[in-house]
Short mmCIF file of C-alpha atoms and ligand atoms in Angstrom, two decimals:
data_model
loop_
_atom_site.label_atom_id
_atom_site.label_comp_id
_atom_site.label_asym_id
_atom_site.label_seq_id
_atom_site.Cartn_x
_atom_site.Cartn_y
_atom_site.Cartn_z
CA MET U 272 -11.75 -6.46 -13.34
CA SER U 273 -13.11 -3.18 -14.50
CA GLU U 274 -10.35 -0.56 -14.86
CA LYS U 275 -11.25 2.79 -15.35
CA TYR U 276 -9.06 5.91 -16.83
CA ILE U 277 -9.74 9.25 -14.84
CA GLU U 278 -8.41 12.56 -15.74
CA ALA U 279 -7.15 15.00 -12.66
CA LYS U 280 -9.01 18.32 -12.66
CA THR U 281 -6.20 20.30 -11.32
CA VAL U 282 -2.85 19.94 -13.01
CA ASP U 283 0.41 21.47 -11.51
CA ALA U 284 2.52 23.74 -13.78
CA ASP U 285 5.24 21.22 -13.34
CA VAL U 286 3.50 18.28 -14.46
CA ALA U 287 1.32 19.89 -17.63
CA PRO U 288 4.62 19.42 -20.00
CA TYR U 289 4.59 15.85 -19.43
CA LEU U 290 1.26 15.30 -20.19
CA ASP U 291 1.96 17.11 -23.31
CA ILE U 292 4.65 14.75 -24.09
CA ALA U 293 2.22 11.71 -23.40
CA ASP U 294 0.16 13.29 -26.25
CA SER U 295 3.30 13.44 -28.55
CA VAL U 296 3.90 9.74 -27.47
CA ALA U 297 0.35 8.72 -28.51
CA LYS U 298 0.98 10.47 -31.91
CA ILE U 299 4.08 8.59 -32.46
CA HIS U 300 2.01 5.41 -32.01
CA LYS U 301 -0.80 6.68 -34.01
CA LYS U 302 1.67 7.35 -36.96
CA ASN U 303 3.09 4.20 -36.61
CA GLY U 304 -0.43 2.60 -37.52
CA ARG U 305 -0.84 1.66 -33.72
CA ALA U 306 -4.20 3.21 -32.95
CA ASP U 307 -7.75 1.65 -32.14
CA THR U 308 -7.51 -2.14 -32.61
CA LYS U 309 -3.60 -2.36 -32.72
CA LYS U 310 -2.65 0.04 -29.73
CA PRO U 311 0.64 -0.95 -28.24
CA LYS U 312 0.60 -2.72 -24.94
CA TYR U 313 1.76 -1.91 -21.31
CA PHE U 314 2.09 -4.18 -18.24
CA VAL U 315 2.95 -2.99 -14.75
CA GLN U 316 4.38 -5.36 -12.34
CA THR U 317 3.88 -4.20 -8.48
CA PHE U 318 5.91 -4.91 -5.48
CA GLY U 319 5.14 -3.72 -1.91
CA CYS U 320 2.61 -1.66 -0.29
CA GLN U 321 -0.48 0.46 -0.98
CA GLN U 322 1.36 3.20 -1.89
CA ASN U 323 3.18 1.48 -4.51
CA GLU U 324 -0.39 0.27 -6.01
CA ALA U 325 -1.68 3.59 -6.06
CA ASP U 326 1.56 4.72 -7.79
CA SER U 327 1.20 1.84 -10.01
CA GLU U 328 -2.19 3.33 -11.04
CA ARG U 329 -0.49 6.74 -11.76
CA LEU U 330 2.24 4.91 -14.12
CA ALA U 331 -0.87 3.04 -15.66
CA GLY U 332 -2.92 6.30 -16.06
CA LEU U 333 0.29 7.74 -17.91
CA CYS U 334 0.61 4.60 -19.95
CA THR U 335 -3.19 5.00 -21.12
CA ALA U 336 -2.36 8.78 -21.79
CA MET U 337 0.44 7.49 -23.85
CA GLY U 338 -1.97 5.60 -26.14
CA TYR U 339 -0.82 2.13 -24.67
CA GLU U 340 -3.68 -0.52 -23.56
CA LYS U 341 -3.17 -2.92 -20.61
CA VAL U 342 -2.38 -6.50 -20.71
CA THR U 343 -2.19 -8.72 -18.10
CA THR U 344 1.17 -10.86 -18.91
CA PRO U 345 4.43 -9.21 -19.61
CA ASP U 346 5.01 -11.39 -22.95
CA GLU U 347 2.49 -9.40 -24.78
CA ALA U 348 3.65 -6.14 -23.74
CA ASP U 349 5.50 -3.35 -25.82
CA LEU U 350 6.28 -1.38 -22.42
CA ILE U 351 7.15 -3.05 -19.25
CA LEU U 352 7.19 -1.10 -16.05
CA VAL U 353 8.36 -2.43 -12.77
CA ASN U 354 7.54 -0.70 -9.61
CA THR U 355 9.85 -1.87 -6.96
CA CYS U 356 9.84 -1.63 -3.25
CA ALA U 357 12.99 -1.73 -0.68
CA VAL U 358 11.48 -2.23 2.53
CA ARG U 359 12.84 -5.66 3.34
CA GLU U 360 15.57 -7.38 1.12
CA HIS U 361 13.25 -10.10 -0.05
CA ALA U 362 11.11 -7.49 -1.72
CA GLU U 363 14.24 -6.35 -3.74
CA LYS U 364 15.59 -9.82 -4.60
CA LYS U 365 12.16 -10.84 -5.82
CA ALA U 366 12.11 -7.51 -8.28
CA LEU U 367 15.65 -8.22 -9.39
CA SER U 368 14.74 -11.77 -10.33
CA ILE U 369 11.65 -10.72 -12.20
CA ILE U 370 13.73 -8.33 -14.15
CA GLY U 371 16.18 -10.74 -14.96
CA GLN U 372 13.57 -12.94 -16.32
CA TYR U 373 12.46 -10.18 -18.65
CA LYS U 374 15.73 -10.68 -20.62
CA HIS U 375 14.15 -13.24 -22.52
CA ILE U 376 11.26 -11.23 -23.75
CA LYS U 377 13.25 -8.49 -24.91
CA ASP U 378 15.64 -11.09 -26.69
CA ARG U 379 12.22 -12.22 -28.71
CA ASN U 380 11.13 -8.47 -29.01
CA PRO U 381 14.13 -5.93 -29.28
CA SER U 382 11.69 -2.99 -29.49
CA LEU U 383 10.24 -3.62 -26.15
CA ILE U 384 11.04 -1.00 -23.62
CA ILE U 385 11.47 -1.93 -19.88
CA GLY U 386 11.40 0.76 -17.33
CA VAL U 387 11.91 0.10 -13.51
CA GLY U 388 10.71 2.71 -10.91
CA GLY U 389 9.92 2.96 -7.07
CA CYS U 390 11.75 2.65 -3.87
CA MET U 391 14.67 0.13 -4.89
CA VAL U 392 15.85 2.39 -7.71
CA THR U 393 15.50 5.57 -5.73
CA GLN U 394 18.70 4.04 -3.85
CA GLU U 395 21.56 5.21 -6.15
CA ALA U 396 23.60 1.76 -5.60
CA ARG U 397 20.52 0.18 -6.78
CA ALA U 398 19.87 2.30 -9.59
CA ASN U 399 23.61 1.99 -10.58
CA LYS U 400 23.42 -2.06 -10.59
CA LEU U 401 20.61 -1.98 -13.05
CA LYS U 402 22.64 0.47 -15.26
CA MET U 403 25.57 -1.90 -15.34
CA SER U 404 24.24 -5.36 -14.95
CA TYR U 405 20.83 -4.90 -16.79
CA PRO U 406 21.78 -3.56 -20.06
CA TYR U 407 18.16 -4.21 -21.48
CA VAL U 408 16.55 -1.85 -18.93
CA SER U 409 15.87 1.36 -20.71
CA PHE U 410 15.41 3.71 -17.82
CA THR U 411 15.11 3.61 -14.15
CA PHE U 412 13.02 6.60 -12.28
CA ASP U 413 13.02 7.60 -8.57
CA THR U 414 9.70 7.76 -6.39
CA GLY U 415 9.74 11.70 -6.78
CA ALA U 416 9.93 11.22 -11.08
CA ILE U 417 7.04 9.33 -11.61
CA HIS U 418 5.40 12.22 -13.68
CA THR U 419 8.38 12.29 -16.10
CA LEU U 420 7.29 8.65 -17.27
CA PRO U 421 6.18 10.04 -20.87
CA SER U 422 9.54 11.93 -21.51
CA LEU U 423 11.36 8.40 -20.67
CA VAL U 424 9.29 6.51 -22.87
CA HIS U 425 9.49 9.13 -25.78
CA ASN U 426 13.18 9.08 -25.30
CA ALA U 427 13.50 5.40 -25.40
CA LEU U 428 11.07 5.08 -28.43
CA THR U 429 12.85 7.50 -30.73
CA GLY U 430 16.41 5.75 -29.74
CA GLY U 431 17.75 8.09 -27.09
CA ALA U 432 20.42 7.07 -24.37
CA ARG U 433 19.49 4.87 -21.53
CA LYS U 434 18.48 6.68 -18.47
CA PHE U 435 18.79 6.66 -14.71
CA ILE U 436 16.89 9.17 -13.02
CA LEU U 437 17.79 10.30 -9.41
CA SER U 438 16.07 13.50 -8.97
CA ASP U 439 15.90 13.37 -5.12
CA GLU U 440 12.94 16.10 -5.57
CA TRP U 441 9.75 15.12 -3.95
CA LYS U 442 6.79 17.18 -4.45
CA ILE U 443 3.06 16.70 -4.86
CA ASN U 444 2.67 16.67 -8.65
CA GLU U 445 -1.08 17.02 -8.68
CA GLY U 446 -2.83 16.31 -12.00
CA LEU U 447 -1.47 12.85 -13.11
CA PRO U 448 -4.23 10.58 -14.71
CA LEU U 449 -5.07 7.41 -13.10
CA THR U 450 -6.05 4.10 -14.62
CA ARG U 451 -7.58 2.74 -11.54
CA GLU U 452 -7.58 -1.26 -11.26
CA SER U 453 -11.17 -1.42 -9.73
CA ASN U 454 -14.07 0.78 -9.98
CA HIS U 455 -15.69 -0.19 -6.58
CA MET U 456 -12.43 0.04 -4.49
CA ALA U 457 -10.22 3.01 -4.59
CA TRP U 458 -7.07 4.22 -3.17
CA LEU U 459 -6.87 7.85 -2.46
CA SER U 460 -3.43 9.41 -1.78
CA ILE U 461 -3.92 12.06 0.90
CA MET U 462 -0.02 12.69 1.53
CA TYR U 463 3.48 11.35 0.65
CA GLY U 464 6.61 10.82 2.34
CA CYS U 465 7.69 10.44 6.14
CA ASN U 466 9.37 12.41 8.60
CA ASN U 467 9.78 9.61 11.36
CA PHE U 468 12.99 7.95 10.66
CA CYS U 469 12.28 4.81 12.63
CA SER U 470 15.75 3.43 12.88
CA TYR U 471 15.07 0.22 10.65
CA CYS U 472 13.20 1.84 7.68
CA ILE U 473 14.20 2.60 4.41
CA VAL U 474 11.18 4.63 3.57
CA PRO U 475 12.15 8.33 4.70
CA TYR U 476 15.27 7.86 2.43
CA VAL U 477 13.27 6.58 -0.80
CA ARG U 478 9.95 8.80 -0.19
CA GLY U 479 11.35 11.83 0.82
CA ARG U 480 9.87 14.41 3.45
CA GLU U 481 5.95 14.22 4.55
CA ARG U 482 3.87 16.41 2.33
CA SER U 483 0.08 16.71 2.35
CA ARG U 484 -2.19 16.99 -0.57
CA ARG U 485 -4.71 20.02 -0.49
CA ALA U 486 -7.86 19.28 1.30
CA GLU U 487 -9.77 20.55 -1.58
CA ASP U 488 -8.11 18.41 -4.21
CA ILE U 489 -8.68 15.30 -2.07
CA ILE U 490 -12.39 16.04 -1.76
CA GLU U 491 -12.68 16.88 -5.18
CA GLU U 492 -11.19 13.60 -6.10
CA ALA U 493 -13.41 11.81 -3.49
CA LYS U 494 -16.53 13.21 -5.23
CA GLN U 495 -15.40 12.14 -8.97
CA LEU U 496 -14.77 8.51 -7.45
CA ILE U 497 -18.06 8.56 -5.83
CA ALA U 498 -20.03 9.71 -8.67
CA GLY U 499 -17.90 7.06 -10.61
CA GLY U 500 -19.09 4.20 -8.56
CA ALA U 501 -16.44 3.92 -5.86
CA LYS U 502 -17.88 2.22 -2.73
CA ASP U 503 -14.83 1.63 -0.54
CA ILE U 504 -12.21 4.12 -0.38
CA THR U 505 -8.69 4.20 1.30
CA LEU U 506 -7.09 7.44 2.30
CA LEU U 507 -3.53 6.48 1.80
CA GLY U 508 -0.18 7.73 3.34
CA GLN U 509 2.90 6.91 5.31
CA ASN U 510 1.11 8.15 8.45
CA VAL U 511 -2.12 9.61 7.87
CA ASN U 512 -2.43 10.91 11.57
CA SER U 513 -0.12 13.61 10.82
CA TYR U 514 -2.08 15.05 7.67
CA SER U 515 -2.08 18.47 7.37
CA GLY U 516 -4.21 19.98 4.42
CA GLY U 517 -4.18 23.75 4.78
CA ASP U 518 -6.36 25.94 7.16
CA GLY U 519 -6.02 23.26 9.99
CA CYS U 520 -7.67 20.69 8.38
CA ASP U 521 -6.19 17.34 9.92
CA ILE U 522 -7.03 13.91 9.20
CA ALA U 523 -10.24 13.85 11.40
CA GLU U 524 -11.82 16.62 9.73
CA LEU U 525 -10.80 15.43 6.33
CA MET U 526 -12.83 12.33 7.05
CA HIS U 527 -15.75 14.31 8.35
CA LYS U 528 -15.61 16.37 4.92
CA ILE U 529 -15.49 13.16 2.74
CA CYS U 530 -18.38 11.28 4.98
CA ALA U 531 -20.12 14.47 4.19
CA ILE U 532 -20.37 13.72 0.43
CA ASP U 533 -23.76 12.33 -0.73
CA GLY U 534 -23.43 8.58 -1.45
CA ASP U 535 -23.52 5.10 -0.18
CA PHE U 536 -19.70 4.46 0.38
CA ARG U 537 -17.09 3.39 2.96
CA LEU U 538 -14.35 5.05 4.08
CA ARG U 539 -10.98 3.74 5.48
CA PHE U 540 -7.35 4.98 6.15
CA MET U 541 -3.88 3.67 6.19
CA THR U 542 -1.52 3.88 7.87
CA SER U 543 -1.10 5.16 11.31
CA HIS U 544 1.68 6.09 13.66
CA PRO U 545 0.57 5.68 17.66
CA LYS U 546 2.53 8.92 18.60
CA ASP U 547 -0.08 10.87 16.11
CA ALA U 548 -3.01 8.76 16.61
CA SER U 549 -5.74 11.58 17.86
CA ASP U 550 -8.66 11.51 20.13
CA ARG U 551 -10.21 13.14 17.09
CA LEU U 552 -9.37 10.54 14.73
CA ILE U 553 -10.76 7.96 17.09
CA GLU U 554 -13.94 10.21 17.62
CA ALA U 555 -14.34 10.53 13.88
CA MET U 556 -14.26 6.54 13.57
CA ALA U 557 -16.64 6.41 16.40
CA THR U 558 -19.32 8.88 15.02
CA GLU U 559 -19.06 8.79 11.30
CA GLU U 560 -21.16 5.92 10.22
CA LYS U 561 -19.22 5.76 6.75
CA VAL U 562 -15.93 5.09 8.61
CA VAL U 563 -14.98 1.37 8.79
CA LYS U 564 -14.56 0.21 12.23
CA HIS U 565 -11.00 -1.01 11.51
CA PHE U 566 -7.90 0.66 12.99
CA HIS U 567 -4.48 -0.46 11.75
CA LEU U 568 -2.04 0.51 14.58
CA PRO U 569 1.29 -0.74 14.19
CA ILE U 570 3.27 -1.17 17.45
CA GLN U 571 6.52 -2.79 15.99
CA SER U 572 7.75 -4.06 19.25
CA GLY U 573 6.24 -4.64 22.93
CA SER U 574 9.60 -3.75 24.53
CA ASP U 575 10.26 -0.55 25.59
CA ARG U 576 13.65 -0.65 25.34
CA ILE U 577 13.55 -1.91 21.81
CA LEU U 578 10.72 0.77 21.01
CA LYS U 579 13.37 3.46 21.84
CA GLU U 580 15.91 1.88 19.79
CA MET U 581 13.77 1.85 16.97
CA ASN U 582 13.26 5.52 17.62
CA ARG U 583 9.17 5.30 17.67
CA LYS U 584 8.66 7.97 20.24
CA TYR U 585 6.11 6.03 22.28
CA ASP U 586 6.34 3.28 25.11
CA THR U 587 4.00 0.51 25.60
CA ALA U 588 1.88 2.20 28.19
CA ARG U 589 0.96 5.03 26.11
CA TYR U 590 0.31 2.75 23.30
CA LEU U 591 -2.27 0.72 25.61
CA GLU U 592 -3.84 3.94 26.81
CA LYS U 593 -4.71 4.49 22.98
CA ILE U 594 -5.99 1.28 22.46
CA ALA U 595 -7.98 1.58 25.55
CA LYS U 596 -9.63 4.83 24.23
CA LEU U 597 -10.26 3.21 20.93
CA LYS U 598 -11.95 0.38 22.49
CA GLU U 599 -14.08 2.36 24.49
CA ALA U 600 -15.17 4.65 21.61
CA VAL U 601 -15.73 1.80 19.16
CA PRO U 602 -16.39 -1.26 21.10
CA ASP U 603 -16.60 -3.55 18.27
CA VAL U 604 -13.24 -2.19 16.67
CA SER U 605 -11.17 -4.68 14.59
CA ILE U 606 -7.40 -3.61 15.42
CA THR U 607 -4.41 -4.76 13.35
CA SER U 608 -0.81 -3.99 13.68
CA ASP U 609 2.73 -4.41 12.04
CA ILE U 610 5.33 -6.19 14.29
CA ILE U 611 8.98 -6.69 13.55
CA VAL U 612 10.97 -9.64 15.28
CA GLY U 613 14.48 -9.99 15.53
CA PHE U 614 15.51 -6.11 15.84
CA PRO U 615 19.25 -5.92 16.71
CA GLY U 616 19.59 -6.41 20.46
CA GLU U 617 16.28 -8.01 20.92
CA THR U 618 16.30 -10.34 23.81
CA GLU U 619 14.31 -13.36 24.86
CA GLU U 620 12.71 -10.96 27.38
CA ASP U 621 12.00 -8.40 24.84
CA PHE U 622 10.21 -10.43 22.72
CA LEU U 623 8.08 -12.00 25.44
CA GLY U 624 7.12 -8.29 25.74
CA THR U 625 5.69 -8.63 22.48
CA LEU U 626 3.90 -11.73 22.99
CA ASP U 627 2.66 -9.92 26.14
CA ILE U 628 1.19 -7.25 23.72
CA LEU U 629 -0.51 -9.57 21.69
CA GLU U 630 -2.46 -10.93 24.69
CA LYS U 631 -3.30 -7.66 26.08
CA VAL U 632 -4.65 -6.13 22.70
CA ARG U 633 -6.09 -9.08 21.30
CA TYR U 634 -5.38 -8.00 17.55
CA ASP U 635 -7.66 -9.49 14.79
CA MET U 636 -4.75 -9.73 12.54
CA ILE U 637 -0.91 -8.91 12.65
CA PHE U 638 1.67 -8.12 9.69
CA SER U 639 4.60 -9.89 11.17
CA PHE U 640 8.03 -9.64 9.55
CA ILE U 641 11.54 -10.71 10.31
CA TYR U 642 13.88 -7.54 10.69
CA SER U 643 15.80 -7.18 7.48
CA PRO U 644 18.98 -4.86 7.55
CA ARG U 645 18.41 -1.89 5.15
CA ASN U 646 21.57 -0.18 4.10
CA GLY U 647 21.77 3.44 5.10
CA THR U 648 19.55 3.25 8.30
CA PRO U 649 20.85 3.40 11.76
CA ALA U 650 19.64 -0.16 12.72
CA ALA U 651 21.88 -1.84 10.02
CA ARG U 652 24.92 -0.35 11.67
CA MET U 653 23.86 -1.59 15.11
CA GLU U 654 25.74 -4.13 16.93
CA ASN U 655 23.94 -7.25 18.09
CA GLN U 656 22.37 -8.33 14.92
CA VAL U 657 19.93 -11.18 16.00
CA PRO U 658 20.87 -14.46 14.28
CA HIS U 659 18.39 -15.47 11.69
CA GLU U 660 17.41 -18.92 13.34
CA VAL U 661 16.51 -16.87 16.68
CA SER U 662 14.26 -14.58 14.45
CA THR U 663 12.82 -17.56 12.68
CA GLU U 664 12.11 -19.31 15.86
CA ARG U 665 10.40 -16.30 17.55
CA PHE U 666 8.48 -15.53 14.34
CA GLU U 667 6.85 -18.91 14.40
CA ARG U 668 5.98 -18.81 18.13
CA MET U 669 4.53 -15.22 17.51
CA LEU U 670 2.23 -16.49 14.45
CA ALA U 671 1.04 -19.72 16.64
CA LEU U 672 -0.25 -17.20 19.28
CA GLN U 673 -1.65 -14.62 16.93
CA ASN U 674 -3.49 -17.28 14.91
CA LYS U 675 -5.09 -18.42 18.31
CA ILE U 676 -6.24 -15.07 19.00
CA SER U 677 -7.25 -14.32 15.62
CA ASP U 678 -9.55 -17.33 15.73
CA GLU U 679 -10.93 -16.58 18.97
CA ARG U 680 -11.57 -12.88 17.78
CA ASN U 681 -13.23 -14.14 14.31
CA ARG U 682 -15.60 -16.01 16.68
CA ARG U 683 -17.51 -12.86 17.72
CA PHE U 684 -19.07 -12.68 13.99
CA GLU U 685 -20.46 -16.21 14.28
CA GLY U 686 -24.19 -15.97 13.44
CA ARG U 687 -24.19 -12.33 12.86
CA THR U 688 -25.30 -10.32 9.98
CA LEU U 689 -22.95 -8.02 8.40
CA ARG U 690 -23.25 -5.45 5.64
CA VAL U 691 -20.28 -6.13 3.49
CA LEU U 692 -19.08 -4.92 0.01
CA ALA U 693 -18.82 -7.92 -2.64
CA GLU U 694 -15.38 -7.05 -3.61
CA GLY U 695 -14.55 -9.92 -6.42
CA VAL U 696 -14.69 -13.57 -7.37
CA SER U 697 -12.90 -15.46 -4.69
CA LYS U 698 -9.20 -16.39 -5.57
CA ASN U 699 -9.64 -20.03 -4.35
CA ASP U 700 -13.08 -20.99 -5.48
CA PRO U 701 -14.59 -19.26 -8.40
CA SER U 702 -18.08 -19.97 -7.49
CA MET U 703 -17.58 -17.78 -4.37
CA LEU U 704 -17.68 -14.37 -3.99
CA THR U 705 -14.89 -12.43 -1.51
CA CYS U 706 -16.60 -9.78 0.31
CA ARG U 707 -15.24 -7.37 3.28
CA GLY U 708 -16.80 -5.06 5.80
CA ASP U 709 -15.57 -3.86 9.35
CA CYS U 710 -14.21 -7.37 9.86
CA VAL U 711 -10.62 -7.60 8.56
CA ARG U 712 -11.12 -11.21 7.32
CA PRO U 713 -12.57 -11.65 3.91
CA ILE U 714 -16.05 -13.29 4.14
CA HIS U 715 -16.77 -15.70 1.19
CA VAL U 716 -20.39 -16.43 0.03
CA LYS U 717 -22.07 -18.39 -2.73
CA ALA U 718 -23.36 -15.53 -5.08
CA ASP U 719 -23.80 -14.24 -8.73
CA PRO U 720 -20.77 -11.99 -9.78
CA SER U 721 -23.14 -9.52 -10.73
CA LEU U 722 -23.27 -8.62 -7.07
CA ILE U 723 -19.75 -7.64 -7.45
CA GLY U 724 -19.65 -3.64 -6.35
CA SER U 725 -22.61 -3.81 -4.18
CA PHE U 726 -23.19 -3.99 -0.66
CA VAL U 727 -24.85 -6.93 0.51
CA ASP U 728 -26.08 -8.30 3.93
CA VAL U 729 -24.41 -11.52 4.89
CA LYS U 730 -25.30 -13.90 7.58
CA VAL U 731 -22.03 -15.58 8.99
CA ARG U 732 -22.28 -19.22 9.31
CA LYS U 733 -18.75 -20.56 9.78
CA VAL U 734 -15.82 -18.79 11.10
CA GLU U 735 -11.87 -19.78 10.52
CA THR U 736 -8.76 -18.15 11.58
CA PHE U 737 -8.00 -16.67 8.15
CA CYS U 738 -11.49 -16.00 6.64
CA LEU U 739 -15.25 -16.59 7.52
CA GLU U 740 -18.24 -18.11 5.28
CA GLY U 741 -21.65 -16.80 5.39
CA GLU U 742 -24.88 -16.39 3.04
CA ILE U 743 -26.32 -13.60 1.52
CA LEU U 744 -29.51 -12.64 3.20
CA GLY U 745 -32.65 -11.30 0.84
N1 5AD P 1099 12.62 -5.10 8.35
C1 5AD P 1099 11.64 -5.68 8.58
N2 5AD P 1099 10.43 -5.19 8.60
C2 5AD P 1099 10.13 -3.91 8.30
N3 5AD P 1099 9.20 -2.94 8.13
C3 5AD P 1099 9.81 -1.57 7.76
N4 5AD P 1099 11.15 -1.79 7.61
C4 5AD P 1099 11.52 -3.19 8.03
C5 5AD P 1099 12.87 -3.72 7.94
N5 5AD P 1099 13.78 -3.15 7.71
C6 5AD P 1099 7.99 -3.07 8.46
C7 5AD P 1099 7.26 -2.49 9.59
C8 5AD P 1099 6.21 -1.63 8.70
C9 5AD P 1099 5.76 -2.63 7.49
C10 5AD P 1099 5.21 -1.71 6.39
O1 5AD P 1099 7.13 -2.89 7.28
O2 5AD P 1099 6.58 -3.22 10.31
O3 5AD P 1099 5.18 -1.15 9.54
FE1 SF4 P 1100 9.07 3.76 7.93
FE2 SF4 P 1100 8.57 4.48 10.58
FE3 SF4 P 1100 8.17 6.04 8.62
FE4 SF4 P 1100 6.53 4.07 9.15
S1 SF4 P 1100 6.85 5.65 10.07
S2 SF4 P 1100 7.33 4.47 6.96
S3 SF4 P 1100 8.01 2.53 9.75
S4 SF4 P 1100 10.01 5.52 9.04
#
């Protein structure tokens, strides 16, 4: 792992004072004899989606600016930050359980500071729960208050009262430093928030309204990344299809501009909403060599009645039309989707509609979820909540079908030579490297770790449902 600290070139007026406080925190540590070899340590635990991973890199950047050094286990840390998710109940339970376990570390080390941020604690009830039931948590901060971390740490370090921030103020906050997890793979946030209010989803309530970063700031960051060795850049946002970066710059134009930057790199984007996925975006994928031929286009359900109840603003016919256009423009495209089973009122017939979509689209991979009621969303108040056993049974049936389709889809790569990025050492076999390219499945090869971060040509020898195996050519 080669994490990297990057300072932003543009700093918003609202952010600058917090960077000064970060300096003050670093000075306190220095005064306490904690500089250079004895630096205080931070540990960030991240739950949830790529947006949270990107936010955690901002939290890590602020920790670096405050003079902390990263550690990989919480036991060694002087500052633990938990970046939570709220999209399903399971994610919240997991975060609360981990925070519960941190009490033992705090008991052993009373000067430890524990802070909790992210979507879970952007809900008042959850922030209150942490305040009342987790007295060893020093502070919580909502998703709009990431930039205030230095003042929260400063307050805790100097003996101030516990703080529970619910600012409900979601801006862009340009200028936060980043400590990136990887040098060769990078998240690049292009927008924040969501305006869609799908009836099951908590995100618009915990991440605020849609706001796009200025195109010039994104391009500057992309240039910096590429100059620093980034080979795989993912443009991030809750719905990147509605990106609007000023002067009519949409997602397609932004991608053309980034692809025009000199360098050997690949560009991805995540995630899309079918109602906004434009022909221009499909064309950008078709014509730009640097754009990875993978389109993640969540359908959520294959029943028009359920899509309406979900407030998705498209029907299956319109969705399939987009898929047809995409397949025509990019013949070898890999398509993936998010699907929810057991949405309130989902009948067997509705569910069969979803299976039908899997057969028609033939996704390379799906991310499937059992519906989880989220307090405050319209769907949680709907009648006809589907019993868990029914959802689970449908979920299993859907997975079995999709595994068969994935298996068949993967076979098209057998014997082919693919240009892929060696991402890192395989988690299952340390003698193998995990590589990725247009194909959404990881490709494992026996190779020297010195190749990590380079593009390699791999001949695919073996194809399985969840991964491929190959050998490096040349
Ligand atoms: N229950 C289950 N899945 C959900 N998602 C969002 N909200 C819920 C929920 N309440 C899924 C959607 C979304 C993905 C990121 O998470 O499929 O696309
Ligand atoms: Fe949630 Fe829908 Fe927004 Fe995606 S588009 S974040 S599912 S509300």
